[in-house]
């Protein structure tokens, strides 16, 4: 039933496709009925990749169910190897084919192919996409690194004078700004004097995974996708892993210090040299309008937790709601929510999220493409911070979320919707002001005034107007002055001028509360 509605994550075999598509030399044979091949669109149309994902489908039909579907799978696997000559073969079943119980792993191993065959047991009715990606990456790492696994009790020898080395784990295909995040993290590590042994799975090869144990430690970019593999590497190869995700200026500084500690290098030169413009912008006069803005945040655990920290501590927003569809990381999200005195929303039902947004009435929504649609319907500014996302969230330009440059991108992405919202609000407020009408306001070039005067008809003869009070002699009663102070600062001057002009034209010497409201009614017609 839920397939007829929006879903935050696809089935786990989509996660497996993200790993296979991210790597080089890996092919995925998927036992699936005709119609389950829609995943091609995710990579070629949404992510706009220049090649099809490396996936072969058995595409059995209803009439095949009366025959030998196991033989159909073996033929597809054999033909996929002969055609693509991969360095490793992933085999598994889609959620529909899982019901047939043909055992793709056993069938593929029986073929005796001369490459590693990685069987994927992905329970489609209990788990979802991110879990499937994490499990697939973990199984690939275990399979490829198996020949170099050290004996029990082995300890990593001292590095000596050699440069520290690390792996970068987590970026995949169809990930939210993963391509650009990887570039930014590589840059930070290079400036710290740390070499990268393997960055995986994005653009990695099977040969890369075979030497993944050579690194001194692991940088985990996205715990949902690489946490399981990183834990295994820590137990097996004695490689410690990072806990800080460098999203936001402050988190990037914390990440640099953590990595420097693991690598045994000095972090201060980089901390002193590299700065983000986000902290300066958030302290500037232009950002005073943003202080205290109420923000609702929802997405995968990594991005939602990071967004909440940035919103409250770096931009001065007020986090009124925090949630995630990543049920495996619900505890982490709940712990983060306690920092902002809110109750975490853990759900994969977008209707629950929409109801929460309506209840909280935030001034900014940060979420997935679903939350963008929700915010649009409710007329609330929004920005996308997490998958699932739209094609427009795969920009051609460099647009990371991590590192110092990522902090700059985040500031622009979040603040611009609020500023544009303010601009639209002011335009609506002053739409009847004479300065917004070409027929009343002369051009600054001068020719508009002449045209307006020439077109102005002669005024009819009228009775003598009431004597006007000079504006400079008008005084304000204390109660009226107090009432005026309640008007927002950016229109208070206009309200004062309009009221004094109204009083002057009517010969009123003292502005009272009644005069103030009469003037408001007069100019609001």
PDB file of C-alpha atoms in Angstrom, residues 256-513:
ATOM      1  CA  UNK A 256      39.978  18.559  11.761  1.00  0.00           C
ATOM      2  CA  UNK A 257      40.986  18.242  15.415  1.00  0.00           C
ATOM      3  CA  UNK A 258      39.731  14.645  15.601  1.00  0.00           C
ATOM      4  CA  UNK A 259      41.530  13.599  12.418  1.00  0.00           C
ATOM      5  CA  UNK A 260      44.715  15.370  13.511  1.00  0.00           C
ATOM      6  CA  UNK A 261      44.629  13.437  16.794  1.00  0.00           C
ATOM      7  CA  UNK A 262      44.195  10.095  15.005  1.00  0.00           C
ATOM      8  CA  UNK A 263      46.987  10.939  12.559  1.00  0.00           C
ATOM      9  CA  UNK A 264      49.346  12.509  15.093  1.00  0.00           C
ATOM     10  CA  UNK A 265      49.646  15.821  13.228  1.00  0.00           C
ATOM     11  CA  UNK A 266      49.179  19.476  14.187  1.00  0.00           C
ATOM     12  CA  UNK A 267      45.708  20.838  13.386  1.00  0.00           C
ATOM     13  CA  UNK A 268      46.355  24.501  14.232  1.00  0.00           C
ATOM     14  CA  UNK A 269      47.939  25.620  10.915  1.00  0.00           C
ATOM     15  CA  UNK A 270      44.849  24.463   8.998  1.00  0.00           C
ATOM     16  CA  UNK A 271      42.419  25.817  11.602  1.00  0.00           C
ATOM     17  CA  UNK A 272      44.127  29.200  11.434  1.00  0.00           C
ATOM     18  CA  UNK A 273      44.325  29.279   7.638  1.00  0.00           C
ATOM     19  CA  UNK A 274      40.968  27.946   6.472  1.00  0.00           C
ATOM     20  CA  UNK A 275      37.817  29.808   7.455  1.00  0.00           C
ATOM     21  CA  UNK A 276      34.222  29.739   6.365  1.00  0.00           C
ATOM     22  CA  UNK A 277      32.249  32.886   5.679  1.00  0.00           C
ATOM     23  CA  UNK A 278      29.229  31.436   7.458  1.00  0.00           C
ATOM     24  CA  UNK A 279      30.205  32.661  10.981  1.00  0.00           C
ATOM     25  CA  UNK A 280      30.880  36.171   9.684  1.00  0.00           C
ATOM     26  CA  UNK A 281      27.599  36.304   7.786  1.00  0.00           C
ATOM     27  CA  UNK A 282      25.628  35.018  10.760  1.00  0.00           C
ATOM     28  CA  UNK A 283      27.080  37.818  12.930  1.00  0.00           C
ATOM     29  CA  UNK A 284      26.502  40.546  10.346  1.00  0.00           C
ATOM     30  CA  UNK A 285      23.782  43.192  10.496  1.00  0.00           C
ATOM     31  CA  UNK A 286      21.968  41.586   7.564  1.00  0.00           C
ATOM     32  CA  UNK A 287      21.434  38.414   9.591  1.00  0.00           C
ATOM     33  CA  UNK A 288      19.780  40.064  12.591  1.00  0.00           C
ATOM     34  CA  UNK A 289      16.453  39.461  10.854  1.00  0.00           C
ATOM     35  CA  UNK A 290      17.164  35.726  11.016  1.00  0.00           C
ATOM     36  CA  UNK A 291      17.756  35.520  14.764  1.00  0.00           C
ATOM     37  CA  UNK A 292      15.237  33.311  16.510  1.00  0.00           C
ATOM     38  CA  UNK A 293      13.624  32.018  13.315  1.00  0.00           C
ATOM     39  CA  UNK A 294      11.708  28.830  14.118  1.00  0.00           C
ATOM     40  CA  UNK A 295      12.988  25.908  12.037  1.00  0.00           C
ATOM     41  CA  UNK A 296      11.737  22.349  11.523  1.00  0.00           C
ATOM     42  CA  UNK A 297      14.305  19.738  10.396  1.00  0.00           C
ATOM     43  CA  UNK A 298      13.733  16.274   8.918  1.00  0.00           C
ATOM     44  CA  UNK A 299      15.956  13.963   6.869  1.00  0.00           C
ATOM     45  CA  UNK A 300      18.440  11.130   7.200  1.00  0.00           C
ATOM     46  CA  UNK A 301      20.120  11.003  10.602  1.00  0.00           C
ATOM     47  CA  UNK A 302      23.502  12.383   9.517  1.00  0.00           C
ATOM     48  CA  UNK A 303      22.161  15.482   7.804  1.00  0.00           C
ATOM     49  CA  UNK A 304      19.305  16.137  10.240  1.00  0.00           C
ATOM     50  CA  UNK A 305      21.574  16.086  13.309  1.00  0.00           C
ATOM     51  CA  UNK A 306      24.162  18.271  11.581  1.00  0.00           C
ATOM     52  CA  UNK A 307      21.499  20.715  10.366  1.00  0.00           C
ATOM     53  CA  UNK A 308      20.101  21.148  13.871  1.00  0.00           C
ATOM     54  CA  UNK A 309      23.531  22.065  15.247  1.00  0.00           C
ATOM     55  CA  UNK A 310      24.158  24.583  12.464  1.00  0.00           C
ATOM     56  CA  UNK A 311      20.694  26.117  12.759  1.00  0.00           C
ATOM     57  CA  UNK A 312      20.798  26.690  16.508  1.00  0.00           C
ATOM     58  CA  UNK A 313      24.472  27.357  17.264  1.00  0.00           C
ATOM     59  CA  UNK A 314      25.770  28.923  14.053  1.00  0.00           C
ATOM     60  CA  UNK A 315      22.811  30.806  12.592  1.00  0.00           C
ATOM     61  CA  UNK A 316      20.852  31.676  15.726  1.00  0.00           C
ATOM     62  CA  UNK A 317      17.674  29.880  14.671  1.00  0.00           C
ATOM     63  CA  UNK A 318      15.338  28.146  17.101  1.00  0.00           C
ATOM     64  CA  UNK A 319      14.955  24.402  16.444  1.00  0.00           C
ATOM     65  CA  UNK A 320      11.291  23.592  17.115  1.00  0.00           C
ATOM     66  CA  UNK A 321      11.235  20.173  15.459  1.00  0.00           C
ATOM     67  CA  UNK A 322      13.776  17.464  14.602  1.00  0.00           C
ATOM     68  CA  UNK A 323      13.174  14.090  13.038  1.00  0.00           C
ATOM     69  CA  UNK A 324      14.428  11.355  10.738  1.00  0.00           C
ATOM     70  CA  UNK A 325      13.260   8.398   8.691  1.00  0.00           C
ATOM     71  CA  UNK A 326      16.489   6.523   9.586  1.00  0.00           C
ATOM     72  CA  UNK A 327      15.049   4.134  12.153  1.00  0.00           C
ATOM     73  CA  UNK A 328      18.407   2.406  12.675  1.00  0.00           C
ATOM     74  CA  UNK A 329      19.738   5.725  14.005  1.00  0.00           C
ATOM     75  CA  UNK A 330      16.674   6.721  16.024  1.00  0.00           C
ATOM     76  CA  UNK A 331      18.655   6.747  19.285  1.00  0.00           C
ATOM     77  CA  UNK A 332      21.178   9.241  17.892  1.00  0.00           C
ATOM     78  CA  UNK A 333      18.405  11.524  16.654  1.00  0.00           C
ATOM     79  CA  UNK A 334      16.603  11.383  19.996  1.00  0.00           C
ATOM     80  CA  UNK A 335      19.808  12.264  21.845  1.00  0.00           C
ATOM     81  CA  UNK A 336      20.314  15.231  19.533  1.00  0.00           C
ATOM     82  CA  UNK A 337      16.707  16.362  20.011  1.00  0.00           C
ATOM     83  CA  UNK A 338      17.245  16.583  23.777  1.00  0.00           C
ATOM     84  CA  UNK A 339      19.831  19.326  23.171  1.00  0.00           C
ATOM     85  CA  UNK A 340      17.086  21.550  21.741  1.00  0.00           C
ATOM     86  CA  UNK A 341      14.361  20.526  24.180  1.00  0.00           C
ATOM     87  CA  UNK A 342      12.188  18.969  21.459  1.00  0.00           C
ATOM     88  CA  UNK A 343      10.763  15.493  20.950  1.00  0.00           C
ATOM     89  CA  UNK A 344      12.287  13.616  18.021  1.00  0.00           C
ATOM     90  CA  UNK A 345       9.949  12.521  15.231  1.00  0.00           C
ATOM     91  CA  UNK A 346      11.001   9.077  13.946  1.00  0.00           C
ATOM     92  CA  UNK A 347       8.790   8.014  11.054  1.00  0.00           C
ATOM     93  CA  UNK A 348       8.836   7.077   7.390  1.00  0.00           C
ATOM     94  CA  UNK A 349       5.299   8.411   6.817  1.00  0.00           C
ATOM     95  CA  UNK A 350       5.385  11.840   5.186  1.00  0.00           C
ATOM     96  CA  UNK A 351       1.810  12.491   6.307  1.00  0.00           C
ATOM     97  CA  UNK A 352       2.971  12.407   9.927  1.00  0.00           C
ATOM     98  CA  UNK A 353       5.705  14.861   9.031  1.00  0.00           C
ATOM     99  CA  UNK A 354       3.217  17.179   7.340  1.00  0.00           C
ATOM    100  CA  UNK A 355       0.923  17.074  10.371  1.00  0.00           C
ATOM    101  CA  UNK A 356       3.870  17.972  12.619  1.00  0.00           C
ATOM    102  CA  UNK A 357       4.852  20.898  10.420  1.00  0.00           C
ATOM    103  CA  UNK A 358       1.285  22.203  10.518  1.00  0.00           C
ATOM    104  CA  UNK A 359       1.231  21.838  14.294  1.00  0.00           C
ATOM    105  CA  UNK A 360       4.563  23.608  14.916  1.00  0.00           C
ATOM    106  CA  UNK A 361       4.067  26.407  12.340  1.00  0.00           C
ATOM    107  CA  UNK A 362       7.812  26.912  11.664  1.00  0.00           C
ATOM    108  CA  UNK A 363       9.233  29.786   9.643  1.00  0.00           C
ATOM    109  CA  UNK A 364      11.713  27.545   7.785  1.00  0.00           C
ATOM    110  CA  UNK A 365      11.579  23.860   6.855  1.00  0.00           C
ATOM    111  CA  UNK A 366      14.796  21.925   6.197  1.00  0.00           C
ATOM    112  CA  UNK A 367      14.227  18.439   4.835  1.00  0.00           C
ATOM    113  CA  UNK A 368      13.964  16.172   1.810  1.00  0.00           C
ATOM    114  CA  UNK A 369      12.101  16.842  -1.401  1.00  0.00           C
ATOM    115  CA  UNK A 370       8.949  15.682   0.408  1.00  0.00           C
ATOM    116  CA  UNK A 371       9.327  18.418   3.012  1.00  0.00           C
ATOM    117  CA  UNK A 372       9.906  20.900   0.207  1.00  0.00           C
ATOM    118  CA  UNK A 373       6.522  19.981  -1.260  1.00  0.00           C
ATOM    119  CA  UNK A 374       4.912  20.160   2.190  1.00  0.00           C
ATOM    120  CA  UNK A 375       6.408  23.595   2.852  1.00  0.00           C
ATOM    121  CA  UNK A 376       5.317  24.852  -0.569  1.00  0.00           C
ATOM    122  CA  UNK A 377       1.712  23.870   0.124  1.00  0.00           C
ATOM    123  CA  UNK A 378       1.860  25.627   3.485  1.00  0.00           C
ATOM    124  CA  UNK A 379       3.597  28.723   2.115  1.00  0.00           C
ATOM    125  CA  UNK A 380       6.730  28.265   4.264  1.00  0.00           C
ATOM    126  CA  UNK A 381      10.320  28.840   3.020  1.00  0.00           C
ATOM    127  CA  UNK A 382      12.301  25.618   2.706  1.00  0.00           C
ATOM    128  CA  UNK A 383      15.616  24.076   1.653  1.00  0.00           C
ATOM    129  CA  UNK A 384      16.618  20.493   0.846  1.00  0.00           C
ATOM    130  CA  UNK A 385      19.299  19.039   3.141  1.00  0.00           C
ATOM    131  CA  UNK A 386      18.977  15.290   2.603  1.00  0.00           C
ATOM    132  CA  UNK A 387      17.994  12.487   0.255  1.00  0.00           C
ATOM    133  CA  UNK A 388      15.554  11.687  -1.220  1.00  0.00           C
ATOM    134  CA  UNK A 389      15.912  14.614  -3.556  1.00  0.00           C
ATOM    135  CA  UNK A 390      14.975  15.999  -6.940  1.00  0.00           C
ATOM    136  CA  UNK A 391      17.095  16.315 -10.066  1.00  0.00           C
ATOM    137  CA  UNK A 392      17.733  19.972  -9.175  1.00  0.00           C
ATOM    138  CA  UNK A 393      19.624  18.786  -6.079  1.00  0.00           C
ATOM    139  CA  UNK A 394      22.319  17.322  -8.335  1.00  0.00           C
ATOM    140  CA  UNK A 395      23.789  20.635  -9.542  1.00  0.00           C
ATOM    141  CA  UNK A 396      26.459  20.759 -12.225  1.00  0.00           C
ATOM    142  CA  UNK A 397      28.416  23.256 -10.118  1.00  0.00           C
ATOM    143  CA  UNK A 398      30.593  22.411  -7.120  1.00  0.00           C
ATOM    144  CA  UNK A 399      28.158  22.459  -4.221  1.00  0.00           C
ATOM    145  CA  UNK A 400      29.365  20.450  -1.186  1.00  0.00           C
ATOM    146  CA  UNK A 401      27.766  20.226   2.225  1.00  0.00           C
ATOM    147  CA  UNK A 402      30.933  19.259   4.082  1.00  0.00           C
ATOM    148  CA  UNK A 403      33.970  21.323   4.997  1.00  0.00           C
ATOM    149  CA  UNK A 404      34.385  25.082   5.073  1.00  0.00           C
ATOM    150  CA  UNK A 405      33.094  25.555   1.555  1.00  0.00           C
ATOM    151  CA  UNK A 406      30.126  23.352   2.408  1.00  0.00           C
ATOM    152  CA  UNK A 407      29.300  25.723   5.280  1.00  0.00           C
ATOM    153  CA  UNK A 408      29.189  28.593   2.776  1.00  0.00           C
ATOM    154  CA  UNK A 409      26.861  26.622   0.501  1.00  0.00           C
ATOM    155  CA  UNK A 410      24.602  25.785   3.440  1.00  0.00           C
ATOM    156  CA  UNK A 411      24.356  29.426   4.479  1.00  0.00           C
ATOM    157  CA  UNK A 412      23.290  30.462   0.986  1.00  0.00           C
ATOM    158  CA  UNK A 413      20.835  27.571   0.617  1.00  0.00           C
ATOM    159  CA  UNK A 414      19.107  28.199   3.934  1.00  0.00           C
ATOM    160  CA  UNK A 415      19.186  31.968   4.217  1.00  0.00           C
ATOM    161  CA  UNK A 416      18.136  32.903   0.701  1.00  0.00           C
ATOM    162  CA  UNK A 417      14.626  31.376   1.024  1.00  0.00           C
ATOM    163  CA  UNK A 418      14.114  33.400   4.206  1.00  0.00           C
ATOM    164  CA  UNK A 419      15.402  36.610   2.629  1.00  0.00           C
ATOM    165  CA  UNK A 420      13.251  36.093  -0.449  1.00  0.00           C
ATOM    166  CA  UNK A 421      10.318  35.473   1.859  1.00  0.00           C
ATOM    167  CA  UNK A 422      10.993  38.806   3.568  1.00  0.00           C
ATOM    168  CA  UNK A 423      11.227  40.534   0.203  1.00  0.00           C
ATOM    169  CA  UNK A 424       7.888  39.106  -0.926  1.00  0.00           C
ATOM    170  CA  UNK A 425       6.347  40.089   2.414  1.00  0.00           C
ATOM    171  CA  UNK A 426       7.522  43.679   2.048  1.00  0.00           C
ATOM    172  CA  UNK A 427       6.348  43.880  -1.552  1.00  0.00           C
ATOM    173  CA  UNK A 428       2.908  42.704  -0.469  1.00  0.00           C
ATOM    174  CA  UNK A 429       2.883  45.159   2.442  1.00  0.00           C
ATOM    175  CA  UNK A 430       3.769  48.144   0.260  1.00  0.00           C
ATOM    176  CA  UNK A 431       1.972  47.142  -2.930  1.00  0.00           C
ATOM    177  CA  UNK A 432      -0.381  50.116  -2.584  1.00  0.00           C
ATOM    178  CA  UNK A 433       2.407  52.614  -1.848  1.00  0.00           C
ATOM    179  CA  UNK A 434       2.628  55.387  -4.449  1.00  0.00           C
ATOM    180  CA  UNK A 435       6.335  54.669  -4.921  1.00  0.00           C
ATOM    181  CA  UNK A 436       5.481  51.273  -6.443  1.00  0.00           C
ATOM    182  CA  UNK A 437       3.310  52.742  -9.209  1.00  0.00           C
ATOM    183  CA  UNK A 438       4.887  54.117 -12.378  1.00  0.00           C
ATOM    184  CA  UNK A 439       2.012  56.525 -13.001  1.00  0.00           C
ATOM    185  CA  UNK A 440       2.610  58.203  -9.652  1.00  0.00           C
ATOM    186  CA  UNK A 441       6.319  57.846  -8.968  1.00  0.00           C
ATOM    187  CA  UNK A 442       8.566  59.788 -11.365  1.00  0.00           C
ATOM    188  CA  UNK A 443      11.556  58.108 -12.982  1.00  0.00           C
ATOM    189  CA  UNK A 444      14.941  58.841 -11.476  1.00  0.00           C
ATOM    190  CA  UNK A 445      16.026  59.785 -15.003  1.00  0.00           C
ATOM    191  CA  UNK A 446      13.690  62.751 -14.913  1.00  0.00           C
ATOM    192  CA  UNK A 447      11.532  62.162 -17.991  1.00  0.00           C
ATOM    193  CA  UNK A 448       8.756  60.509 -16.025  1.00  0.00           C
ATOM    194  CA  UNK A 449       7.956  63.722 -14.159  1.00  0.00           C
ATOM    195  CA  UNK A 450       7.416  65.734 -17.322  1.00  0.00           C
ATOM    196  CA  UNK A 451       5.162  63.079 -18.788  1.00  0.00           C
ATOM    197  CA  UNK A 452       3.092  62.939 -15.607  1.00  0.00           C
ATOM    198  CA  UNK A 453       2.707  66.742 -15.422  1.00  0.00           C
ATOM    199  CA  UNK A 454       1.704  67.048 -19.080  1.00  0.00           C
ATOM    200  CA  UNK A 455      -0.966  64.392 -18.667  1.00  0.00           C
ATOM    201  CA  UNK A 456      -2.370  65.910 -15.482  1.00  0.00           C
ATOM    202  CA  UNK A 457      -5.739  67.624 -16.110  1.00  0.00           C
ATOM    203  CA  UNK A 458      -6.464  71.039 -14.719  1.00  0.00           C
ATOM    204  CA  UNK A 459      -7.863  70.898 -11.201  1.00  0.00           C
ATOM    205  CA  UNK A 460     -11.496  71.927 -10.792  1.00  0.00           C
ATOM    206  CA  UNK A 461     -12.304  75.001  -8.754  1.00  0.00           C
ATOM    207  CA  UNK A 462     -13.046  73.949  -5.177  1.00  0.00           C
ATOM    208  CA  UNK A 463     -13.774  75.547  -1.874  1.00  0.00           C
ATOM    209  CA  UNK A 464     -10.821  76.778   0.161  1.00  0.00           C
ATOM    210  CA  UNK A 465      -9.047  73.877   1.953  1.00  0.00           C
ATOM    211  CA  UNK A 466      -8.790  73.701   5.725  1.00  0.00           C
ATOM    212  CA  UNK A 467      -5.678  75.436   7.097  1.00  0.00           C
ATOM    213  CA  UNK A 468      -2.817  72.934   7.400  1.00  0.00           C
ATOM    214  CA  UNK A 469      -0.566  72.495  10.421  1.00  0.00           C
ATOM    215  CA  UNK A 470       3.150  72.596   9.718  1.00  0.00           C
ATOM    216  CA  UNK A 471       4.479  69.037  10.136  1.00  0.00           C
ATOM    217  CA  UNK A 472       7.372  70.320  12.231  1.00  0.00           C
ATOM    218  CA  UNK A 473       4.959  71.687  14.852  1.00  0.00           C
ATOM    219  CA  UNK A 474       2.958  68.473  15.287  1.00  0.00           C
ATOM    220  CA  UNK A 475       3.523  66.712  18.579  1.00  0.00           C
ATOM    221  CA  UNK A 476       2.802  63.108  19.612  1.00  0.00           C
ATOM    222  CA  UNK A 477       0.874  62.084  22.691  1.00  0.00           C
ATOM    223  CA  UNK A 478       2.690  59.563  24.888  1.00  0.00           C
ATOM    224  CA  UNK A 479       0.076  56.876  24.248  1.00  0.00           C
ATOM    225  CA  UNK A 480       0.341  57.359  20.482  1.00  0.00           C
ATOM    226  CA  UNK A 481       4.155  57.220  20.623  1.00  0.00           C
ATOM    227  CA  UNK A 482       3.932  53.964  22.585  1.00  0.00           C
ATOM    228  CA  UNK A 483       1.513  52.490  20.062  1.00  0.00           C
ATOM    229  CA  UNK A 484       3.797  53.530  17.209  1.00  0.00           C
ATOM    230  CA  UNK A 485       6.697  51.612  18.794  1.00  0.00           C
ATOM    231  CA  UNK A 486       4.742  48.377  18.329  1.00  0.00           C
ATOM    232  CA  UNK A 487       4.946  48.710  14.550  1.00  0.00           C
ATOM    233  CA  UNK A 488       7.890  46.768  12.975  1.00  0.00           C
ATOM    234  CA  UNK A 489      10.991  48.895  12.673  1.00  0.00           C
ATOM    235  CA  UNK A 490      11.228  48.610   8.888  1.00  0.00           C
ATOM    236  CA  UNK A 491       7.838  50.347   8.372  1.00  0.00           C
ATOM    237  CA  UNK A 492       7.727  52.505  11.507  1.00  0.00           C
ATOM    238  CA  UNK A 493       9.199  55.561   9.776  1.00  0.00           C
ATOM    239  CA  UNK A 494       6.640  55.362   6.979  1.00  0.00           C
ATOM    240  CA  UNK A 495       3.815  55.059   9.531  1.00  0.00           C
ATOM    241  CA  UNK A 496       5.069  58.157  11.378  1.00  0.00           C
ATOM    242  CA  UNK A 497       5.320  60.213   8.180  1.00  0.00           C
ATOM    243  CA  UNK A 498       1.890  59.165   6.923  1.00  0.00           C
ATOM    244  CA  UNK A 499       0.275  59.956  10.278  1.00  0.00           C
ATOM    245  CA  UNK A 500       1.909  63.396  10.498  1.00  0.00           C
ATOM    246  CA  UNK A 501       0.875  64.197   6.942  1.00  0.00           C
ATOM    247  CA  UNK A 502      -2.679  63.090   7.741  1.00  0.00           C
ATOM    248  CA  UNK A 503      -2.707  65.298  10.869  1.00  0.00           C
ATOM    249  CA  UNK A 504      -1.186  68.266   8.996  1.00  0.00           C
ATOM    250  CA  UNK A 505      -3.815  68.144   6.244  1.00  0.00           C
ATOM    251  CA  UNK A 506      -6.560  68.229   8.871  1.00  0.00           C
ATOM    252  CA  UNK A 507      -5.065  70.857  11.108  1.00  0.00           C
ATOM    253  CA  UNK A 508      -4.493  68.422  14.022  1.00  0.00           C
ATOM    254  CA  UNK A 509      -1.770  69.690  16.385  1.00  0.00           C
ATOM    255  CA  UNK A 510      -1.435  66.589  18.608  1.00  0.00           C
ATOM    256  CA  UNK A 511      -1.357  63.009  17.326  1.00  0.00           C
ATOM    257  CA  UNK A 512      -3.393  60.700  19.544  1.00  0.00           C
ATOM    258  CA  UNK A 513      -4.056  56.983  19.266  1.00  0.00           C
TER     259      UNK A 513
END
